[in-house]
XYZ file of C-alpha atoms in Angstrom:
507
model
C -21.829 -31.760 -11.858
C -21.221 -35.415 -10.984
C -18.066 -35.550 -13.141
C -16.218 -33.399 -10.582
C -14.664 -34.606 -7.349
C -14.006 -31.155 -5.881
C -16.035 -27.955 -6.216
C -14.543 -24.696 -4.957
C -16.816 -21.696 -4.530
C -15.246 -18.242 -4.497
C -12.768 -15.977 -6.223
C -10.470 -15.221 -3.278
C -6.810 -16.059 -2.847
C -7.910 -19.110 -0.868
C -10.098 -20.254 -3.764
C -7.217 -19.905 -6.213
C -4.850 -21.823 -3.943
C -7.343 -24.636 -3.396
C -7.943 -24.915 -7.159
C -4.236 -24.973 -8.019
C -3.394 -27.598 -5.405
C -6.405 -29.782 -6.244
C -5.482 -29.692 -9.934
C -1.857 -30.528 -9.147
C -3.058 -33.596 -7.290
C -4.917 -34.699 -10.382
C -8.406 -34.277 -8.992
C -11.351 -33.406 -11.220
C -11.895 -29.881 -9.979
C -14.272 -27.048 -10.778
C -13.728 -23.498 -9.556
C -17.078 -21.739 -9.349
C -16.785 -17.977 -9.042
C -19.515 -15.382 -8.552
C -17.004 -12.759 -9.732
C -15.230 -12.034 -12.987
C -11.737 -11.668 -11.483
C -9.702 -14.120 -9.400
C -7.459 -13.220 -6.470
C -9.669 -11.438 -3.951
C -8.503 -8.233 -2.328
C -4.930 -8.862 -3.474
C -5.941 -8.038 -7.045
C -8.242 -5.212 -5.904
C -5.573 -2.932 -4.474
C -3.881 -4.610 -1.498
C -0.341 -4.612 -2.852
C 1.416 -3.504 0.324
C 1.253 -6.897 2.023
C 1.121 -7.629 5.748
C 4.490 -9.370 5.611
C 7.383 -7.939 7.652
C 5.731 -4.511 7.860
C 5.524 -4.168 11.660
C 8.347 -3.032 13.905
C 7.967 -5.620 16.659
C 7.907 -8.828 14.625
C 9.001 -10.535 11.416
C 6.368 -12.908 10.054
C 7.959 -13.877 6.731
C 9.433 -17.107 8.205
C 5.840 -18.351 8.515
C 5.180 -17.923 4.773
C 5.499 -21.240 2.939
C 3.870 -23.555 0.438
C 1.836 -21.966 -2.338
C 2.014 -18.559 -0.650
C 5.793 -18.581 -0.967
C 5.612 -19.955 -4.502
C 3.341 -17.045 -5.389
C 5.939 -14.560 -4.179
C 8.658 -16.397 -6.071
C 6.605 -15.980 -9.238
C 6.093 -12.312 -8.453
C 9.810 -11.876 -7.847
C 10.594 -13.416 -11.229
C 8.402 -10.755 -12.816
C 10.106 -7.944 -10.902
C 13.577 -9.452 -11.448
C 14.226 -9.610 -7.728
C 14.392 -13.407 -7.321
C 17.966 -13.323 -6.062
C 17.014 -10.731 -3.447
C 14.001 -12.758 -2.317
C 16.064 -15.938 -1.922
C 18.635 -14.047 0.127
C 15.861 -12.621 2.320
C 14.486 -16.129 2.866
C 17.805 -17.886 3.514
C 19.167 -15.224 5.860
C 15.831 -14.300 7.447
C 16.245 -10.667 6.491
C 13.457 -8.199 7.126
C 12.883 -6.417 3.817
C 9.178 -5.527 3.456
C 9.508 -4.264 -0.128
C 10.433 -7.684 -1.509
C 6.941 -8.962 -0.645
C 5.001 -6.132 -2.326
C 3.418 -6.096 -5.746
C 0.999 -4.401 -8.144
C -2.527 -5.865 -8.256
C -2.560 -5.999 -12.055
C 0.687 -7.965 -12.070
C -0.643 -10.439 -9.532
C -3.849 -10.929 -11.504
C -1.860 -11.804 -14.628
C 0.290 -14.248 -12.664
C -2.790 -15.946 -11.186
C -4.389 -16.215 -14.633
C -1.221 -17.792 -16.020
C -0.956 -20.160 -13.057
C -4.544 -21.358 -13.427
C -4.039 -21.865 -17.158
C -1.285 -24.393 -16.431
C -3.994 -26.916 -15.547
C -6.206 -27.501 -18.589
C -8.201 -30.097 -16.641
C -9.280 -27.403 -14.146
C -12.726 -26.119 -15.076
C -13.567 -22.516 -14.221
C -17.234 -21.623 -14.127
C -18.476 -18.114 -13.410
C -21.865 -18.363 -11.733
C -23.669 -18.167 -8.428
C -24.035 -21.095 -6.037
C -24.878 -24.534 -7.334
C -25.755 -27.523 -5.219
C -24.632 -31.117 -5.697
C -23.976 -33.503 -2.824
C -21.785 -35.777 -4.965
C -18.654 -33.615 -4.660
C -16.519 -32.224 -1.873
C -17.078 -28.478 -1.505
C -14.763 -25.682 -0.392
C -16.119 -22.456 1.063
C -13.709 -19.897 -0.374
C -15.642 -16.622 -0.338
C -15.060 -13.851 2.161
C -18.764 -13.833 3.011
C -19.391 -17.512 3.816
C -22.182 -17.816 1.246
C -21.685 -21.532 0.660
C -21.742 -22.287 4.393
C -25.061 -20.497 4.712
C -26.520 -22.244 1.667
C -25.438 -25.616 3.046
C -27.069 -24.965 6.420
C -23.770 -24.990 8.294
C -23.668 -22.993 11.525
C -22.206 -19.507 11.125
C -22.115 -16.277 13.068
C -21.915 -12.626 12.046
C -20.746 -9.833 14.330
C -19.025 -9.597 17.684
C -19.536 -12.140 20.431
C -19.883 -10.841 23.992
C -16.688 -11.105 25.986
C -18.381 -13.605 28.287
C -18.973 -16.167 25.523
C -15.336 -17.253 25.181
C -13.916 -15.246 28.085
C -12.158 -12.858 25.658
C -11.052 -9.534 27.107
C -10.922 -7.986 23.604
C -14.403 -9.085 22.499
C -17.602 -7.113 22.074
C -18.026 -3.393 22.701
C -14.704 -1.761 23.582
C -14.902 0.634 26.515
C -11.427 1.894 25.660
C -10.670 2.255 21.944
C -7.418 4.138 21.517
C -6.268 3.217 18.013
C -7.575 5.765 15.429
C -9.599 7.481 18.144
C -10.639 11.137 17.875
C -7.758 13.087 19.392
C -9.726 16.349 19.567
C -13.335 16.928 20.724
C -15.762 16.904 17.780
C -19.411 17.839 18.185
C -21.543 15.153 16.464
C -24.775 17.119 15.907
C -25.921 18.826 12.702
C -26.389 22.029 14.680
C -23.555 22.299 17.153
C -24.734 21.506 20.662
C -28.328 20.818 19.575
C -29.244 17.180 20.259
C -32.584 17.594 18.511
C -30.981 18.572 15.198
C -29.848 15.015 14.446
C -26.422 13.522 13.925
C -23.859 14.203 11.226
C -23.580 11.735 8.381
C -21.618 8.644 9.406
C -22.478 8.716 13.121
C -24.835 6.059 14.467
C -27.805 6.811 16.726
C -27.145 3.560 18.567
C -26.353 3.881 22.308
C -22.762 3.134 23.235
C -23.687 0.043 25.250
C -21.762 -1.825 27.917
C -18.137 -2.925 27.864
C -17.898 -6.447 26.398
C -21.457 -6.479 25.083
C -21.948 -8.471 21.869
C -23.621 -7.129 18.728
C -24.008 -7.729 15.001
C -21.536 -5.068 13.909
C -18.508 -5.784 11.727
C -15.109 -4.231 11.547
C -15.118 -1.549 8.880
C -14.392 -2.325 5.254
C -12.684 0.036 2.820
C -11.995 0.981 -0.860
C -8.749 2.589 -2.403
C -7.398 5.872 -3.835
C -8.975 7.430 -6.968
C -9.334 11.226 -6.903
C -12.142 12.778 -8.907
C -15.481 14.254 -7.944
C -18.043 11.472 -8.291
C -21.568 11.750 -9.601
C -23.934 12.219 -6.662
C -21.309 13.912 -4.478
C -22.950 15.208 -1.288
C -20.789 17.678 0.610
C -22.858 17.215 3.786
C -21.448 13.691 4.090
C -18.070 15.216 4.964
C -19.190 17.726 7.592
C -17.704 15.492 10.296
C -14.332 15.889 8.622
C -14.735 19.680 8.555
C -15.587 19.682 12.271
C -12.523 17.576 12.972
C -10.330 20.077 11.115
C -11.941 23.020 12.931
C -11.315 21.316 16.274
C -7.613 21.069 15.490
C -7.422 17.535 14.132
C -4.932 16.571 11.431
C -6.250 14.695 8.432
C -4.539 11.634 7.051
C -2.384 11.925 3.932
C -1.301 8.981 1.770
C 2.264 7.800 1.527
C 4.260 5.507 -0.687
C 4.803 2.089 0.908
C 7.231 0.388 -1.416
C 4.683 -0.978 -3.886
C 6.468 -1.198 -7.264
C 6.236 1.655 -9.764
C 5.393 4.303 -7.160
C 1.926 2.991 -6.359
C 0.315 2.812 -2.942
C -2.775 1.503 -1.216
C -5.064 2.659 1.570
C -6.470 0.165 4.054
C -8.636 2.589 5.998
C -7.133 2.208 9.448
C -4.301 4.687 9.229
C -6.033 7.679 10.808
C -9.088 8.882 12.731
C -11.018 9.728 9.561
C -9.440 7.742 6.740
C -11.189 5.372 4.328
C -12.682 2.863 6.771
C -16.420 2.744 6.095
C -17.796 2.513 9.629
C -21.392 1.319 9.706
C -21.779 1.193 5.915
C -21.035 -2.533 5.628
C -23.093 -4.169 8.386
C -25.622 -5.598 5.922
C -23.001 -6.980 3.542
C -22.482 -10.577 4.810
C -26.105 -11.678 4.614
C -27.303 -9.363 1.836
C -28.473 -10.580 -1.567
C -26.111 -10.148 -4.489
C -28.241 -7.246 -5.742
C -28.081 -5.531 -2.354
C -24.333 -6.050 -2.214
C -24.021 -4.265 -5.525
C -26.007 -1.359 -4.044
C -23.723 -1.271 -0.991
C -20.691 -1.385 -3.266
C -22.006 1.568 -5.257
C -22.797 3.541 -2.086
C -19.387 2.935 -0.525
C -17.558 3.636 -3.775
C -19.394 6.961 -4.150
C -18.538 7.937 -0.568
C -14.875 6.916 -0.910
C -14.412 8.715 -4.220
C -16.068 11.758 -2.675
C -13.785 11.579 0.343
C -10.678 11.553 -1.842
C -12.035 14.516 -3.778
C -12.850 16.299 -0.499
C -9.304 15.779 0.790
C -7.885 17.127 -2.462
C -10.219 20.059 -3.125
C -12.458 21.236 -0.290
C -11.475 24.682 0.945
C -11.923 23.645 4.584
C -8.963 21.293 4.172
C -5.598 22.943 4.897
C -3.656 23.722 1.704
C -0.772 21.485 2.763
C -3.116 18.485 3.056
C -4.776 19.272 -0.268
C -1.374 19.516 -1.903
C -0.341 16.100 -0.606
C -3.530 14.411 -1.772
C -3.312 16.107 -5.150
C -0.068 14.262 -5.823
C -2.023 11.009 -6.060
C -4.526 9.841 -8.616
C -5.778 6.943 -10.680
C -3.347 4.211 -11.679
C -4.104 4.004 -15.365
C -2.814 0.434 -15.634
C -4.997 -0.854 -12.764
C -8.690 -1.891 -12.929
C -9.168 -0.741 -16.546
C -12.632 -2.320 -16.706
C -13.884 -0.199 -13.784
C -12.603 3.309 -14.586
C -9.403 2.431 -12.687
C -11.240 2.060 -9.385
C -11.147 -1.227 -7.407
C -14.061 -3.482 -8.244
C -14.732 -4.994 -4.812
C -14.726 -4.032 -1.147
C -12.023 -5.119 1.257
C -14.222 -7.566 3.203
C -12.386 -8.046 6.489
C -14.903 -10.359 8.095
C -18.415 -11.585 7.450
C -19.880 -14.976 8.294
C -17.630 -17.227 10.346
C -18.237 -20.937 10.704
C -19.121 -22.250 14.159
C -17.781 -25.762 14.592
C -16.659 -28.040 17.418
C -13.310 -26.207 17.609
C -13.177 -22.401 17.658
C -10.159 -20.120 17.271
C -10.439 -17.404 19.922
C -8.357 -14.714 21.565
C -6.860 -17.430 23.773
C -5.564 -19.330 20.746
C -3.527 -16.267 19.859
C -2.474 -15.474 23.436
C 0.829 -16.245 25.105
C -0.952 -17.756 28.090
C -3.122 -19.935 25.820
C -5.689 -20.365 28.570
C -7.836 -23.429 27.927
C -6.191 -24.216 24.575
C -5.415 -27.697 23.289
C -1.649 -28.082 22.988
C -1.958 -30.336 19.904
C -4.186 -28.315 17.571
C -3.368 -30.144 14.266
C -1.888 -27.083 12.511
C -2.107 -26.708 8.719
C -0.674 -23.156 8.534
C 0.738 -20.539 10.886
C -1.171 -17.395 11.835
C 1.461 -14.780 12.561
C -0.375 -11.515 13.098
C -1.952 -9.674 16.067
C -5.635 -10.083 16.852
C -6.465 -7.222 14.514
C -9.919 -5.783 13.846
C -10.767 -2.284 12.685
C -13.371 -0.091 14.376
C -16.939 -1.338 14.129
C -18.945 1.789 14.988
C -18.870 5.569 15.101
C -21.217 6.695 17.871
C -21.857 9.512 20.317
C -20.141 9.110 23.686
C -20.236 11.783 26.352
C -21.668 14.175 23.781
C -18.789 13.774 21.323
C -18.008 11.716 18.218
C -16.342 8.446 19.155
C -14.822 5.553 17.155
C -15.401 2.179 18.806
C -14.086 -1.335 18.368
C -10.474 -1.253 17.159
C -8.351 -4.149 18.388
C -4.663 -3.938 17.494
C -1.469 -4.179 19.518
C -3.314 -3.956 22.825
C -0.717 -3.306 25.524
C -2.240 -5.816 27.924
C -2.514 -8.593 25.327
C 0.655 -10.612 24.787
C -0.203 -12.330 21.501
C 1.798 -15.007 19.721
C 1.920 -16.835 16.370
C -0.050 -20.080 16.422
C -0.952 -23.058 14.302
C -4.282 -22.731 12.491
C -6.000 -25.994 13.313
C -7.450 -28.272 10.670
C -10.369 -28.673 13.059
C -11.277 -25.010 12.479
C -11.774 -25.769 8.768
C -14.257 -28.639 9.175
C -17.935 -28.204 10.101
C -19.810 -30.161 12.712
C -20.266 -33.694 11.450
C -24.050 -33.596 11.725
C -24.154 -30.490 9.490
C -21.852 -31.547 6.633
C -19.259 -34.228 5.908
C -18.058 -33.052 2.506
C -17.418 -29.328 3.097
C -14.260 -27.491 4.162
C -14.028 -23.756 4.906
C -10.925 -22.055 3.527
C -11.718 -18.403 4.183
C -14.356 -18.494 6.941
C -12.857 -20.842 9.539
C -14.501 -21.522 12.869
C -13.413 -18.553 14.955
C -14.569 -15.732 17.159
C -14.561 -12.142 15.932
C -11.291 -11.551 17.792
C -9.694 -14.837 16.773
C -10.510 -14.298 13.094
C -8.566 -11.047 13.229
C -5.332 -13.055 13.444
C -6.292 -15.572 10.745
C -7.644 -13.434 7.897
C -4.381 -12.490 6.128
C -4.247 -13.214 2.423
C -1.026 -15.240 2.412
C -2.546 -17.375 5.181
C -5.618 -17.977 2.999
C -3.280 -19.286 0.286
C -1.952 -21.834 2.748
C -5.404 -22.778 4.048
C -6.569 -23.366 0.473
C -3.558 -25.607 -0.084
C -4.317 -27.507 3.139
C -7.964 -28.070 2.217
C -7.013 -29.399 -1.218
C -4.647 -31.916 0.316
C -7.165 -32.939 2.952
C -9.831 -33.704 0.364
C -7.362 -35.567 -1.827
C -6.670 -37.809 1.171
C -10.391 -38.114 1.890
C -11.108 -39.201 -1.687
C -8.361 -41.800 -1.616
C -7.568 -44.058 -4.538
C -10.048 -44.633 -7.340
C -11.145 -47.993 -5.914
C -11.474 -46.805 -2.308
C -14.445 -45.420 -0.470
C -14.230 -41.672 0.306
C -14.205 -40.658 3.966
C -15.662 -37.696 5.840
C -13.523 -34.578 6.027
C -13.656 -34.914 9.818
C -11.848 -38.281 9.554
C -8.843 -37.195 7.474
C -5.798 -38.576 9.359
C -3.747 -35.604 10.467
C -0.396 -37.411 10.255
C -0.936 -38.008 6.546
C -2.033 -34.399 5.989
C 0.914 -33.065 7.965
C 3.384 -35.150 5.953
C 1.880 -33.857 2.705
C 2.045 -30.222 3.741
C 5.603 -30.437 5.020
C 6.702 -32.024 1.735
C 5.155 -29.046 -0.059
C 7.107 -26.509 1.997
C 4.299 -25.399 4.309
C 5.445 -24.117 7.711
C 3.581 -25.883 10.526
C 5.629 -25.362 13.694
C 4.922 -21.989 15.318
C 7.939 -22.457 17.566
C 10.244 -22.050 14.554
C 9.059 -18.664 13.276
C 9.950 -16.389 16.170
C 7.794 -14.171 18.364
C 7.011 -10.459 18.599
C 9.350 -8.279 20.649
C 6.955 -5.993 22.475
C 9.820 -3.901 23.858
C 10.160 -2.355 20.377
C 6.741 -0.736 20.667
C 6.523 2.813 21.919
């Protein structure tokens, strides 16, 4: 592989962005993908983007560079370019103009990549060659692990970085059970065992760290799957019997009357609590087993919502309005091919994005963080566990719009993308930056990955220098030169220019 200057590993949005920008800069680039399809979760069902979709803030002014170019290409397809340009120039808040169909995005990405015949795309697992610069661009951090770079999986204790939102959450209100639900197979009988989906793990102490992850999810197909086990949905029946109201899907402005589910929209929606903990460090074969298990459960859940007689007729009627999108995922029976991996391995470097980075007080934060993109989103993580607490079913770990946390948009530091110098000098992390569990929750948006991929490509181009110059370590890339590059490419770098959330708009 010595003929390549840059090797990008992954199939995510960040991988695509890094490949496009590297090719534009004329670098000999190879995109190595363990997957057949390129675009990450955006081409696997996440069409209702996290842009301008929250009442208390407007984050579209932070979208720039390749991320904005992507949406301009999408708008050309949907013949809404004039509307998009008006939204941008007047700073209008129109969520629908940022939404798209996964199949359309996948075609646009394929066309975009094809514009660079010198870009080599290779579909295979990890390869090793110290002669190139490498980009970690998977959701899981597989390249970081293979390279021996420090990573972490799970939730740090609150004491590690003095984060009030870290670790076990003594008070989880978002998507919490709003009615008492007995968790035991035989009601009231502790010895009978727990219902499917509830962990036997003790609740633990407030702020305690663990190896759990925020829940992943799949999307919306409705048909009874092979291997359907009705006992897996007894918790849902108990919730109904206790007076709880099940979630129903809704249209969100995705073109052609499509929608998506992200799992966090109700107490018992499609978040797969506890089913994904092994995913980050599992072998590829084990990941395929987890994918099959979670797909079977999710398909069964949709069928349960639509057909089980314990579900109120009005709920069944609503779910029955939805079904497979016949023009999406045709190679997988119209069901998304991958999980929505919200966090996995995170790099641990000399600089770490934490809750404080995203906080208005910014306690202990460097005021010159060398930004390469703007993170404009709350510290957002879905529940990590479903356990027994005080004899009842309890969801634990959601962090989102905490009333006591005044968050802010912030610059994602270049220093969070580079490993410790003694671990690697030719690797940059696009999708698994150095961050705490809480801090990563503000960074992990797809349009932000596009911009991080663009930043990494520019950084390595600077590191490589001219043909007759000696390459430098990624840690030594001069920020002023990188900043000038990114600004010339339309990337937004000043968090002070994009506005702030208005918390008075929250109920």
